[in-house]
PDB file of C-alpha atoms in Angstrom:
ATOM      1  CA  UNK U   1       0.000   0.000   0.000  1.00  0.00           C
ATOM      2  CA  UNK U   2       2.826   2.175   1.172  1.00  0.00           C
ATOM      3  CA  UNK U   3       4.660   1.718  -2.335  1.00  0.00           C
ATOM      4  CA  UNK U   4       1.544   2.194  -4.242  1.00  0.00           C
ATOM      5  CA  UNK U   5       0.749   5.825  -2.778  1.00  0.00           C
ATOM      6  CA  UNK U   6       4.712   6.858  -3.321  1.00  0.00           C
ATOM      7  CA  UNK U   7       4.526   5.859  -7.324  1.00  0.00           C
ATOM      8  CA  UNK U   8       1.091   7.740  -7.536  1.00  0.00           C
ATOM      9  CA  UNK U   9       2.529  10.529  -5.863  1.00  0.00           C
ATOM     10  CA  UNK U  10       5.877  10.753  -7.885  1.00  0.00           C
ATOM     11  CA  UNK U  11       3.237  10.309 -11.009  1.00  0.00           C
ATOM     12  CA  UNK U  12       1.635  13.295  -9.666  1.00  0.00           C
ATOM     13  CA  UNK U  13       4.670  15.129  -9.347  1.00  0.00           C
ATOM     14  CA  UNK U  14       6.253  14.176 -12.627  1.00  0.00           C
ATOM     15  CA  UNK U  15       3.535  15.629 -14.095  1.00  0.00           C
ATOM     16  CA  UNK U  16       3.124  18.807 -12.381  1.00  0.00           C
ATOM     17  CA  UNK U  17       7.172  19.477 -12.997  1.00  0.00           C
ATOM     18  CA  UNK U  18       6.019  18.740 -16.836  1.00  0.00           C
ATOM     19  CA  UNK U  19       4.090  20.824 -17.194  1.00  0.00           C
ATOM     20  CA  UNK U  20       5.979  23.584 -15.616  1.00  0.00           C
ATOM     21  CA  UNK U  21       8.560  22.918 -17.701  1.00  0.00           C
ATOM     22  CA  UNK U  22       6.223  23.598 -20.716  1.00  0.00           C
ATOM     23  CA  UNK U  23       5.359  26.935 -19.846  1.00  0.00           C
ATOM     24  CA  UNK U  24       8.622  27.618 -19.036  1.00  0.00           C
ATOM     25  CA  UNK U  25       9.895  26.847 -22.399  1.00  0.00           C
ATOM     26  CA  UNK U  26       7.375  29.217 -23.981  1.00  0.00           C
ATOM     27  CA  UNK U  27       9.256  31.604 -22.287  1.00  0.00           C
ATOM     28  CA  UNK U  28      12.988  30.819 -23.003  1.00  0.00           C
ATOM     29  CA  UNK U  29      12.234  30.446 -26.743  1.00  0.00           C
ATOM     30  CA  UNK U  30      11.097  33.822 -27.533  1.00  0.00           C
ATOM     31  CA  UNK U  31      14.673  34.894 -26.189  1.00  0.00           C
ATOM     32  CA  UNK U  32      16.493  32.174 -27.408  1.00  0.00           C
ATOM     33  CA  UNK U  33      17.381  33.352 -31.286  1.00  0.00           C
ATOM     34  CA  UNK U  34      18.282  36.612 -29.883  1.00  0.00           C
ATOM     35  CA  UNK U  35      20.792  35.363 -27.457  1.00  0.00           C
ATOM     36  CA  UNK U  36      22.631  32.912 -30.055  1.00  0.00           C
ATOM     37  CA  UNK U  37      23.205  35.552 -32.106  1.00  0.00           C
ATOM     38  CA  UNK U  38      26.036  36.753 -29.380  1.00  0.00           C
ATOM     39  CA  UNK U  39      28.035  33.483 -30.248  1.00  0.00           C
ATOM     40  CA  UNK U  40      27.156  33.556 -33.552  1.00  0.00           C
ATOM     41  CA  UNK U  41      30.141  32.052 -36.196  1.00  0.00           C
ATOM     42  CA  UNK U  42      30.647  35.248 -37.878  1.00  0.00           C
ATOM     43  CA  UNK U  43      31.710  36.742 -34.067  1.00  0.00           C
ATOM     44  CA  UNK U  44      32.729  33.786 -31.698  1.00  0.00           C
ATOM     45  CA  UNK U  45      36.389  33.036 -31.616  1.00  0.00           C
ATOM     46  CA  UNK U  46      37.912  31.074 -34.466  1.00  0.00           C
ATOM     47  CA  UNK U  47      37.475  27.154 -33.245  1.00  0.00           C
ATOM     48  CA  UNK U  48      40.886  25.316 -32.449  1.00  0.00           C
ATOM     49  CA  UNK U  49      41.543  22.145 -34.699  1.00  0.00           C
ATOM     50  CA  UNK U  50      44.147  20.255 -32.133  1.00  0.00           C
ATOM     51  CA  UNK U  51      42.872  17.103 -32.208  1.00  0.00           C
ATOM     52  CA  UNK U  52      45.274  16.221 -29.091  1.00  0.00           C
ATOM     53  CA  UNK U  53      43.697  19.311 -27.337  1.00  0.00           C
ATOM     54  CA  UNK U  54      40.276  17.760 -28.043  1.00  0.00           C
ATOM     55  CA  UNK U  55      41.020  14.247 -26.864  1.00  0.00           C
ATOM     56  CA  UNK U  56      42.796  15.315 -23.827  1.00  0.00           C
ATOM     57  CA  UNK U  57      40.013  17.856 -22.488  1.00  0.00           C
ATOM     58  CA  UNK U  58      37.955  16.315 -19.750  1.00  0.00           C
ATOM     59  CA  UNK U  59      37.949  19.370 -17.147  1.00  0.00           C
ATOM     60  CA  UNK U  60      34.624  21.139 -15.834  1.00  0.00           C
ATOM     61  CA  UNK U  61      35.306  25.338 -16.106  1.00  0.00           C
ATOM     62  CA  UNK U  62      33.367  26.826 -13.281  1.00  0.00           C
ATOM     63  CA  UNK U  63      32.140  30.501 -14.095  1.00  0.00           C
ATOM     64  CA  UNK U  64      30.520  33.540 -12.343  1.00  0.00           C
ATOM     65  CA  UNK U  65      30.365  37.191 -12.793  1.00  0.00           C
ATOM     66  CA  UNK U  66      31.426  37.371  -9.469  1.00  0.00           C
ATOM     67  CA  UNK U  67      29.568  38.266  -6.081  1.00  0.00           C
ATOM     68  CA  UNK U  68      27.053  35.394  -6.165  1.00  0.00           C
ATOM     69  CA  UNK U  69      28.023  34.329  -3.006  1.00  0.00           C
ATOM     70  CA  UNK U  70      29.003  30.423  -4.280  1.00  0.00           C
ATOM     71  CA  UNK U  71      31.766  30.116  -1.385  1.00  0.00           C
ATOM     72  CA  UNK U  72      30.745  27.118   0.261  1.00  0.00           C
ATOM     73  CA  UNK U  73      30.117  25.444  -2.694  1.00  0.00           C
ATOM     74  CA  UNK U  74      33.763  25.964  -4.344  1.00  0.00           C
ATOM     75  CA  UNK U  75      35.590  25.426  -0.914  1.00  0.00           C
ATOM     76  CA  UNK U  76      33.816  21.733  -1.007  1.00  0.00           C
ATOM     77  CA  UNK U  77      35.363  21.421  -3.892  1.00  0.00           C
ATOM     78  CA  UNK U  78      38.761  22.295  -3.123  1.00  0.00           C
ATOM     79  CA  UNK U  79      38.709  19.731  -0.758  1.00  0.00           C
ATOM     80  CA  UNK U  80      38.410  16.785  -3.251  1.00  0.00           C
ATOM     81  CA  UNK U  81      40.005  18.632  -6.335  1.00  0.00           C
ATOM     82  CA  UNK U  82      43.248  18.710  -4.064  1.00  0.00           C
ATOM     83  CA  UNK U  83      43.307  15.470  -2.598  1.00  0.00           C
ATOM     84  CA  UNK U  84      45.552  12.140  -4.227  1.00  0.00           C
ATOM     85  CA  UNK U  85      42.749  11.113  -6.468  1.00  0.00           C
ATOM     86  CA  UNK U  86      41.743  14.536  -7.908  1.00  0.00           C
ATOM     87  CA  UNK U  87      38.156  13.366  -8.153  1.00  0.00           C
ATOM     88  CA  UNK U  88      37.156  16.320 -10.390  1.00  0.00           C
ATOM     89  CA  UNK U  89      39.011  18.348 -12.927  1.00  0.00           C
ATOM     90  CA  UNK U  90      38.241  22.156 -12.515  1.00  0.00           C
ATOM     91  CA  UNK U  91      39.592  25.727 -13.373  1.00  0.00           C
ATOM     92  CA  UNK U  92      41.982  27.764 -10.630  1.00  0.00           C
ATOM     93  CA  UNK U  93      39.457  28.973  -8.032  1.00  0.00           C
ATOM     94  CA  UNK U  94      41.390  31.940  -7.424  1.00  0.00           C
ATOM     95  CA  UNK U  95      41.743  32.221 -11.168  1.00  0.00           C
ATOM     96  CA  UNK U  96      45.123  32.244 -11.403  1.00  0.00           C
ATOM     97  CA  UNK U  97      44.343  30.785 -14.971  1.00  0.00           C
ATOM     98  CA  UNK U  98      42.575  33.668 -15.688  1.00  0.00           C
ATOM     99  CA  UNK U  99      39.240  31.624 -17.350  1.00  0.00           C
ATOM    100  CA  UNK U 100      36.610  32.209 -13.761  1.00  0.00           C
ATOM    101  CA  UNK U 101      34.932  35.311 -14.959  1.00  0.00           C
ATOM    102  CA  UNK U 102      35.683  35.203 -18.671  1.00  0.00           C
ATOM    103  CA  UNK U 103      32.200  35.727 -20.681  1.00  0.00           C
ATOM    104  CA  UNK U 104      31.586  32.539 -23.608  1.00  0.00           C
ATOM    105  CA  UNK U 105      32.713  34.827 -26.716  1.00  0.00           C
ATOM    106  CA  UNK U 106      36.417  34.642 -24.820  1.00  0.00           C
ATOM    107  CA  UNK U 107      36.665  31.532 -25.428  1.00  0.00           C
ATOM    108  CA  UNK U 108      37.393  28.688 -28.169  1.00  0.00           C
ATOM    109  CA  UNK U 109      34.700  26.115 -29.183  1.00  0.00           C
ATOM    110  CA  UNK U 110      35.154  22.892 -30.759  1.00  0.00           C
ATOM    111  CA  UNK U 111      32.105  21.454 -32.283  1.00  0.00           C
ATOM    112  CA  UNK U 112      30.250  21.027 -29.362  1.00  0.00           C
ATOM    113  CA  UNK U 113      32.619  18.836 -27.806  1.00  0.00           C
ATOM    114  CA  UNK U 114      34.874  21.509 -25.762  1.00  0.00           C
ATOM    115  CA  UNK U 115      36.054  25.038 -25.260  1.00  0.00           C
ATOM    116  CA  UNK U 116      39.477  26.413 -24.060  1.00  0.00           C
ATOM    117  CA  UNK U 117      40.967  29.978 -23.571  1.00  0.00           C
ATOM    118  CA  UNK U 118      44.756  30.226 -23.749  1.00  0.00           C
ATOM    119  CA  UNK U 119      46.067  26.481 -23.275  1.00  0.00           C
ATOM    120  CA  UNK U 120      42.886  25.556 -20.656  1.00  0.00           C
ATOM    121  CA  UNK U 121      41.053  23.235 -22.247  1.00  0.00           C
ATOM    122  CA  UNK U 122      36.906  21.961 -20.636  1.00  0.00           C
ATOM    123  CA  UNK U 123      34.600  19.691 -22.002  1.00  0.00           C
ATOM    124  CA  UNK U 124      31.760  21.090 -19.948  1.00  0.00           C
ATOM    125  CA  UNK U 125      31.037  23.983 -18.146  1.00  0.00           C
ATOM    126  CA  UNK U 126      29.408  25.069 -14.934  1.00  0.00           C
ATOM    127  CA  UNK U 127      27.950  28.999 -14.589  1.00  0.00           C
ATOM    128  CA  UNK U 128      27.004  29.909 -11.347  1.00  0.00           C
ATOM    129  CA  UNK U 129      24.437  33.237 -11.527  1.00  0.00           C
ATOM    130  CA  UNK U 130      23.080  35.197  -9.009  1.00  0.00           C
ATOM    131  CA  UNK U 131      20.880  38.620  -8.896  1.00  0.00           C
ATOM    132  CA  UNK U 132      22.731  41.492 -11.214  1.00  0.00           C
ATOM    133  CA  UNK U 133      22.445  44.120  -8.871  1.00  0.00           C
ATOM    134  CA  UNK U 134      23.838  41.910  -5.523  1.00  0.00           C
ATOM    135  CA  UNK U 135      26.516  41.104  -7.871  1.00  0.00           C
ATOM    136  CA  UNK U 136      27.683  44.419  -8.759  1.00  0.00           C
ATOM    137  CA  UNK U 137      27.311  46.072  -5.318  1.00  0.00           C
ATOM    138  CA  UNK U 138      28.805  43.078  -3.573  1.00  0.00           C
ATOM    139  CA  UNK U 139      32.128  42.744  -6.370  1.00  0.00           C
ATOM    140  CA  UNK U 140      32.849  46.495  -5.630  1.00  0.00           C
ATOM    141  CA  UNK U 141      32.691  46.184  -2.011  1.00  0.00           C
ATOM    142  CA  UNK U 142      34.769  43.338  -2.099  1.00  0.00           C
ATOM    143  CA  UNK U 143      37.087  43.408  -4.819  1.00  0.00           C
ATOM    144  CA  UNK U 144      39.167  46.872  -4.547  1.00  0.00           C
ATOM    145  CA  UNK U 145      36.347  48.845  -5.681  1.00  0.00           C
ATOM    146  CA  UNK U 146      35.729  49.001  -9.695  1.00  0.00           C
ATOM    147  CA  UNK U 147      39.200  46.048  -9.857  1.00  0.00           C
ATOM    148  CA  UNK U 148      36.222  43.447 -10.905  1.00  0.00           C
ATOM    149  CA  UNK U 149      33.850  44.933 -12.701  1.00  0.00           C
ATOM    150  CA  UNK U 150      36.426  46.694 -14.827  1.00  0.00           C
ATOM    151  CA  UNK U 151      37.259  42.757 -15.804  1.00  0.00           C
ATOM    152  CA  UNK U 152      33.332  42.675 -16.829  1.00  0.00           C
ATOM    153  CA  UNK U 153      33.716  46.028 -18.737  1.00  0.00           C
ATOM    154  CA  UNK U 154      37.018  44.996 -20.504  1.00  0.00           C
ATOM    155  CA  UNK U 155      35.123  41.873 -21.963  1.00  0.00           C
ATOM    156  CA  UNK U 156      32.129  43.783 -23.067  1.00  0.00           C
ATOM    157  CA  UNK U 157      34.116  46.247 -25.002  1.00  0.00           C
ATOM    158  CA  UNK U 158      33.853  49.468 -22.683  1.00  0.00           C
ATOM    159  CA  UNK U 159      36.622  51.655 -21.179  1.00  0.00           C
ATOM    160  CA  UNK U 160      37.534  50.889 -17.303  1.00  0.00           C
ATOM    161  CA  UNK U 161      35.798  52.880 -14.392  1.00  0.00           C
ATOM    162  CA  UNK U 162      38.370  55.552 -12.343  1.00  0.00           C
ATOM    163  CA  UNK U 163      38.696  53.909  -9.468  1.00  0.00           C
ATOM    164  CA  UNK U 164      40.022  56.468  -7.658  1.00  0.00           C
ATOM    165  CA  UNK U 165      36.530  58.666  -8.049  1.00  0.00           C
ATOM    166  CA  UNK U 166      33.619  56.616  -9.240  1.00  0.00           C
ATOM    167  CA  UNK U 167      31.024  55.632  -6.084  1.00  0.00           C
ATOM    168  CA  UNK U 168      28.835  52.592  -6.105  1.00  0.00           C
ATOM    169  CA  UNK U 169      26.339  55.538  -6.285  1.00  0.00           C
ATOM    170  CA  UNK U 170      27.798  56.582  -9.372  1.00  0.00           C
ATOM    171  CA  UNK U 171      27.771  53.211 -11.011  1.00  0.00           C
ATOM    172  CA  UNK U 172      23.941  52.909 -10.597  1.00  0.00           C
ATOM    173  CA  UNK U 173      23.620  56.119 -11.797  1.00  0.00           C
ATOM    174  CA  UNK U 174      24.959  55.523 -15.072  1.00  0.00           C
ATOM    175  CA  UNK U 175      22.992  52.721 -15.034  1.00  0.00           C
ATOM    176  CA  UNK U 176      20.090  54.824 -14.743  1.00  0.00           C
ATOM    177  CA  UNK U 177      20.675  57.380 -17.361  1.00  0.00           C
ATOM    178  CA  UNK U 178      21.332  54.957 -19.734  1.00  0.00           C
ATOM    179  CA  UNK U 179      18.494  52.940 -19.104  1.00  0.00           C
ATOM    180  CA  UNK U 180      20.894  49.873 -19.465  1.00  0.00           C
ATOM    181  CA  UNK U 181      23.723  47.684 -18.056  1.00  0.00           C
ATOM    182  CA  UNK U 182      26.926  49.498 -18.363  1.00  0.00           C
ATOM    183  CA  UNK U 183      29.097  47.101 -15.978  1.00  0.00           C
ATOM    184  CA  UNK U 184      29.630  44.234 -18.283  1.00  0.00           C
ATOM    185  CA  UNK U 185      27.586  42.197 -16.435  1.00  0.00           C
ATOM    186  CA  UNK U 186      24.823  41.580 -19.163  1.00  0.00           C
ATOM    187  CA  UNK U 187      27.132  40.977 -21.513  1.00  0.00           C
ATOM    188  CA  UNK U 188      29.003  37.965 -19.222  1.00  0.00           C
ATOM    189  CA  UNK U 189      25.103  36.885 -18.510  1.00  0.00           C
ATOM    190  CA  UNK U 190      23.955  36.853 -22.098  1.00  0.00           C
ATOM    191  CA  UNK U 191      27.132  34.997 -23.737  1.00  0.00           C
ATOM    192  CA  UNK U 192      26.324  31.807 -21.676  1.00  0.00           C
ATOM    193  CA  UNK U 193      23.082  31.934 -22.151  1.00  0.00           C
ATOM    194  CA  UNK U 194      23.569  31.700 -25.586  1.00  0.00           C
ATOM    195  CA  UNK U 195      26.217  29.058 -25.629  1.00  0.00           C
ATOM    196  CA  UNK U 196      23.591  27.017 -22.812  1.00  0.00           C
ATOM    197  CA  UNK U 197      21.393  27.481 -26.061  1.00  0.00           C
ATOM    198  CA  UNK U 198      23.764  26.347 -28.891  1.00  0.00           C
ATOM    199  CA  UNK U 199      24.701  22.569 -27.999  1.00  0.00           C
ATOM    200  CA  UNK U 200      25.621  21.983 -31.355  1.00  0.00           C
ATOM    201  CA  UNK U 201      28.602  24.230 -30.822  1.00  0.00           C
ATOM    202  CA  UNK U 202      29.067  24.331 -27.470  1.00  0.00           C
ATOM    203  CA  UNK U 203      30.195  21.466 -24.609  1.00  0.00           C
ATOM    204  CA  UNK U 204      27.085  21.083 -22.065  1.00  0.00           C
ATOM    205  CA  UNK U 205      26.820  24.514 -20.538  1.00  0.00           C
ATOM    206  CA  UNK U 206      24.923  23.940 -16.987  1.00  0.00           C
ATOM    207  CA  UNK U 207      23.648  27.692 -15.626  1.00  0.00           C
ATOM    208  CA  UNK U 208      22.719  27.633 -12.087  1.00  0.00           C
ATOM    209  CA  UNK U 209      21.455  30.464  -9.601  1.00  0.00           C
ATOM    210  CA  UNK U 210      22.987  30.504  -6.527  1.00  0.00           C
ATOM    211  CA  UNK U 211      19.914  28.962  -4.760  1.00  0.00           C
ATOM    212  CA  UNK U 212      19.772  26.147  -7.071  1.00  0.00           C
ATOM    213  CA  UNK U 213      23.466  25.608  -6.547  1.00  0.00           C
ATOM    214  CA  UNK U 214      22.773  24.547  -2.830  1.00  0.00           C
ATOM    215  CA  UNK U 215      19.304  23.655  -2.792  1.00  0.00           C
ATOM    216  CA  UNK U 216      20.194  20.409  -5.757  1.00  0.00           C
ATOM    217  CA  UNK U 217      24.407  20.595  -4.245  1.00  0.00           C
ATOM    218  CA  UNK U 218      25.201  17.092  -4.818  1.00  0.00           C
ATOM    219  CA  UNK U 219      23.237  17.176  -8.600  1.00  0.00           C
ATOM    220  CA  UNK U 220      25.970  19.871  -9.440  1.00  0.00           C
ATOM    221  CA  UNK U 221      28.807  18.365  -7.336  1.00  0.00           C
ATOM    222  CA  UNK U 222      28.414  15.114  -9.742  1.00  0.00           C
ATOM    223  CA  UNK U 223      28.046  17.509 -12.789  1.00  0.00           C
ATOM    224  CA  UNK U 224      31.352  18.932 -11.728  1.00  0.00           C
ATOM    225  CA  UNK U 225      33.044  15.214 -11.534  1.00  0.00           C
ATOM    226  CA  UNK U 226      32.811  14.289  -7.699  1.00  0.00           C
ATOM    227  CA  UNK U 227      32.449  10.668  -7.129  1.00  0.00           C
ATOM    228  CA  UNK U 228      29.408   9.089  -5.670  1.00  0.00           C
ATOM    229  CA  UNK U 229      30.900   8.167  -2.325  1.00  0.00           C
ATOM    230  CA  UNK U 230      31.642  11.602  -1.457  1.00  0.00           C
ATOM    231  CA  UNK U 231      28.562  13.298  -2.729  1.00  0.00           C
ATOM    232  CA  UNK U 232      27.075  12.881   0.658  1.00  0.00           C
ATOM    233  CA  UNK U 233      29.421  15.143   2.363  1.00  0.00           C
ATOM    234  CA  UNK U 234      27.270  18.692  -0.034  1.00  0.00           C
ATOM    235  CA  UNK U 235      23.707  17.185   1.851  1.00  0.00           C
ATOM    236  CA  UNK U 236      25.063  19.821   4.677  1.00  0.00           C
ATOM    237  CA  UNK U 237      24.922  22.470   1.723  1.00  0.00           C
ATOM    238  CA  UNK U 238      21.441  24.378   1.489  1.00  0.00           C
ATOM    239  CA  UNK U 239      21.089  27.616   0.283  1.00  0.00           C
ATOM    240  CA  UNK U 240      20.735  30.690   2.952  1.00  0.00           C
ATOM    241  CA  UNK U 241      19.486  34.418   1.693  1.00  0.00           C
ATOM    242  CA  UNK U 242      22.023  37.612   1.576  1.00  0.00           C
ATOM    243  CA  UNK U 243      21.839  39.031   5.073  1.00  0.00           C
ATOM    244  CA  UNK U 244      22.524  41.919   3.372  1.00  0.00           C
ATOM    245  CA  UNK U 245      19.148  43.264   1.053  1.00  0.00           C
ATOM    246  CA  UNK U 246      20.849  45.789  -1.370  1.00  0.00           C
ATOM    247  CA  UNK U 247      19.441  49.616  -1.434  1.00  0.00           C
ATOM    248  CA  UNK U 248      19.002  49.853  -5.254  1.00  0.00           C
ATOM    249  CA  UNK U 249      16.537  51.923  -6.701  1.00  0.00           C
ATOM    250  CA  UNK U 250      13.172  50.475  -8.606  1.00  0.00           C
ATOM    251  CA  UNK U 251      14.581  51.778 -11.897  1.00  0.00           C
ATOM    252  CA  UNK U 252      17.436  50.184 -11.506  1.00  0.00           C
ATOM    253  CA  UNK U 253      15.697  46.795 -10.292  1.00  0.00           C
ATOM    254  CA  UNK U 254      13.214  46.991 -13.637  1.00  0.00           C
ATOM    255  CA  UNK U 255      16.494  47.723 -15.665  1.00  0.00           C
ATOM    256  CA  UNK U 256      17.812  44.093 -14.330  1.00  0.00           C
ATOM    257  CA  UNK U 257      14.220  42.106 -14.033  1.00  0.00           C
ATOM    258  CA  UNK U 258      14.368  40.825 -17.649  1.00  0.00           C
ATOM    259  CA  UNK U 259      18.032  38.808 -17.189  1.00  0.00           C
ATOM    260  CA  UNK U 260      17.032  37.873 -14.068  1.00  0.00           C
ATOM    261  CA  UNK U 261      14.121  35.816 -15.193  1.00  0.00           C
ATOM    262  CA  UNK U 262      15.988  34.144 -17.889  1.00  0.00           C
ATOM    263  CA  UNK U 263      18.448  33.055 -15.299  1.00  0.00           C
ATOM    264  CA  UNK U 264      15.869  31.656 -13.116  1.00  0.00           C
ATOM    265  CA  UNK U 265      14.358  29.871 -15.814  1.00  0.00           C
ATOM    266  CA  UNK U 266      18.193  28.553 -17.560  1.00  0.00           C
ATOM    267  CA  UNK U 267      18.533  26.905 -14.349  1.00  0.00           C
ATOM    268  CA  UNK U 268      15.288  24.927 -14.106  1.00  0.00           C
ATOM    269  CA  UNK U 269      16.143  24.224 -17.571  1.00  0.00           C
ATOM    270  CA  UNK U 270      19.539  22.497 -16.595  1.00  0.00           C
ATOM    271  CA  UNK U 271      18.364  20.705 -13.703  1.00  0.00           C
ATOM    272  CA  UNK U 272      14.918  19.680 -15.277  1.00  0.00           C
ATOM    273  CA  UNK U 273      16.405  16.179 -15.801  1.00  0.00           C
ATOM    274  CA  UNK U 274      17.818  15.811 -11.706  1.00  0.00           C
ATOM    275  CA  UNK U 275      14.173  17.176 -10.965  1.00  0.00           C
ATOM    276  CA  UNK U 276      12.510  14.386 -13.041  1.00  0.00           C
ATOM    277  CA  UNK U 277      14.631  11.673 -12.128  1.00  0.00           C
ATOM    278  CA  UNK U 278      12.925   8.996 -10.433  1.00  0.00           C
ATOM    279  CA  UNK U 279      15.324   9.127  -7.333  1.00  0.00           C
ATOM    280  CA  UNK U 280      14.588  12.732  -6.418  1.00  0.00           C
ATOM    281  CA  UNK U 281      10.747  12.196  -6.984  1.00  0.00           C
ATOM    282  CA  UNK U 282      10.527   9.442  -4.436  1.00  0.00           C
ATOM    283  CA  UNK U 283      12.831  11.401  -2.071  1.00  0.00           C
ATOM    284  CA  UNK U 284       9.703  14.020  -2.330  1.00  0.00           C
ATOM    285  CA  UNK U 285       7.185  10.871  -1.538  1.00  0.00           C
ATOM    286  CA  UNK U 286       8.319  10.003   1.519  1.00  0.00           C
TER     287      UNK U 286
END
């Protein structure tokens, strides 16, 4: 009786989380076209034909704008990425390689099979997202001022901030008065979104929000390459909100609502088949 009522219920569920996903997909596609045409072959980076390069990728290129409070997360990982067996494969956390907060149109793509950026080679990638505005207040509080986001305005083809004068203040501002992004950020957010949106071209591109991150940890620790044994050790991992609520203005919060949504729905999207799977539904049952 007992097992009965848990497959009805995961039936239930499975359905429900369908059709979801349907209306969510009604959504992404209107934006999809639009977003590929970042990446598109006429603009990307010419594609690398080492075959050696190719057959020897097999690391996992974790990516954020920066600020999207992911910590946790990536110190987990150091944990097993420096231990005898190197269970996963990643980027420098500190970026020392200089690939963490690269946007997708830095790098080189291989037919859908990997991308590298000066010598680094990954055969899938994991982007970590959070809200725009936390992001850019949180990078300049902690990161030397305008140091980061100057990294974000490099890649999207605008001159740096002064950091000796401009203000957070200043920055949203701008932001304002132009009734648009003028960090960078967009630009970082909207390249992955389009290469999440061109598999044919691009390695499996997994975009996360923060909350997703921790809330489905051990989905994305195995993404990343972590064996099964030690995927128990991110259960401890759940996701906890900012303590800190930032003061930005509603114009400024309407300038950011559209690439927020598509974030929120990108990651649904890449964990749609975790959320499905027949082992998470009958975790729900119980």
């Amino acid at each position: 009786e007992i097992s009965r009522k848990r497959s009805l219920c995961a039936s239930s569920l499975l359905l429900v989380a369908a059709a979801i996903v349907l209306l969510n997909a009604f959504d992404i596609s209107k934006v999809a076209d639009s977003r590929r045409d970042l990446l598109s072959d006429d603009e990307a980076p010419d594609s690398n034909n080492d075959k050696h390069q190719r057959s020897s990728c097999n690391c996992t290129l974790i990516t954020s704008p920066g600020g999207v409070g992911s910590t946790q997360f990536i110190q987990l990982l150091i944990k097993y990425t420096k231990t005898a067996k190197n269970d996963a494969c990643v980027n420098h956390f500190y970026d020392f390689d200089g690939t963490k907060h690269l946007p997708a149109t830095s790098f080189e793509y291989h037919d859908g099979t990997s991308i590298s950026h000066n010598g680094h080679c990954f055969s899938n990638v994991l982007v970590i997202v959070g809200d725009p505005v936390h992001s850019i207040a949180s990078t300049y509080r902690r990161h030397h001022k305008t140091d980061h986001l100057n990294k974000l305005r490099k890649h999207s083809g605008k001159d740096p901030y002064d950091k000796e004068t401009i203000t957070l203040d200043d920055i949203f501002r701008e932001i304002e008065v132009a009734g648009e992004d003028t960090t960078g950020i967009v630009h970082y957010l909207d390249s992955w979104l389009a290469a999440a949106d061109n598999p044919s071209s691009w390695p499996e591109t997994r975009i996360v929000t923060t909350k997703d991150l921790y809330n489905f940890a051990k989905a994305n620790a195995e993404y990343v390459g972590i064996t099964e044994e030690r995927l128990k050790d991110f259960d401890s991992l759940h996701f906890r909100e900012p303590e800190r609520v930032e003061d930005a203005s509603e114009r400024i919060r309407e300038i950011f609502a559209p690439i927020a949504s598509k974030l929120e729905q990108a990651s649904r999207r890449a964990l749609l088949p975790y959320l499905l799977s027949k082992d998470h539904l009958l975790s729900l049952s119980v």
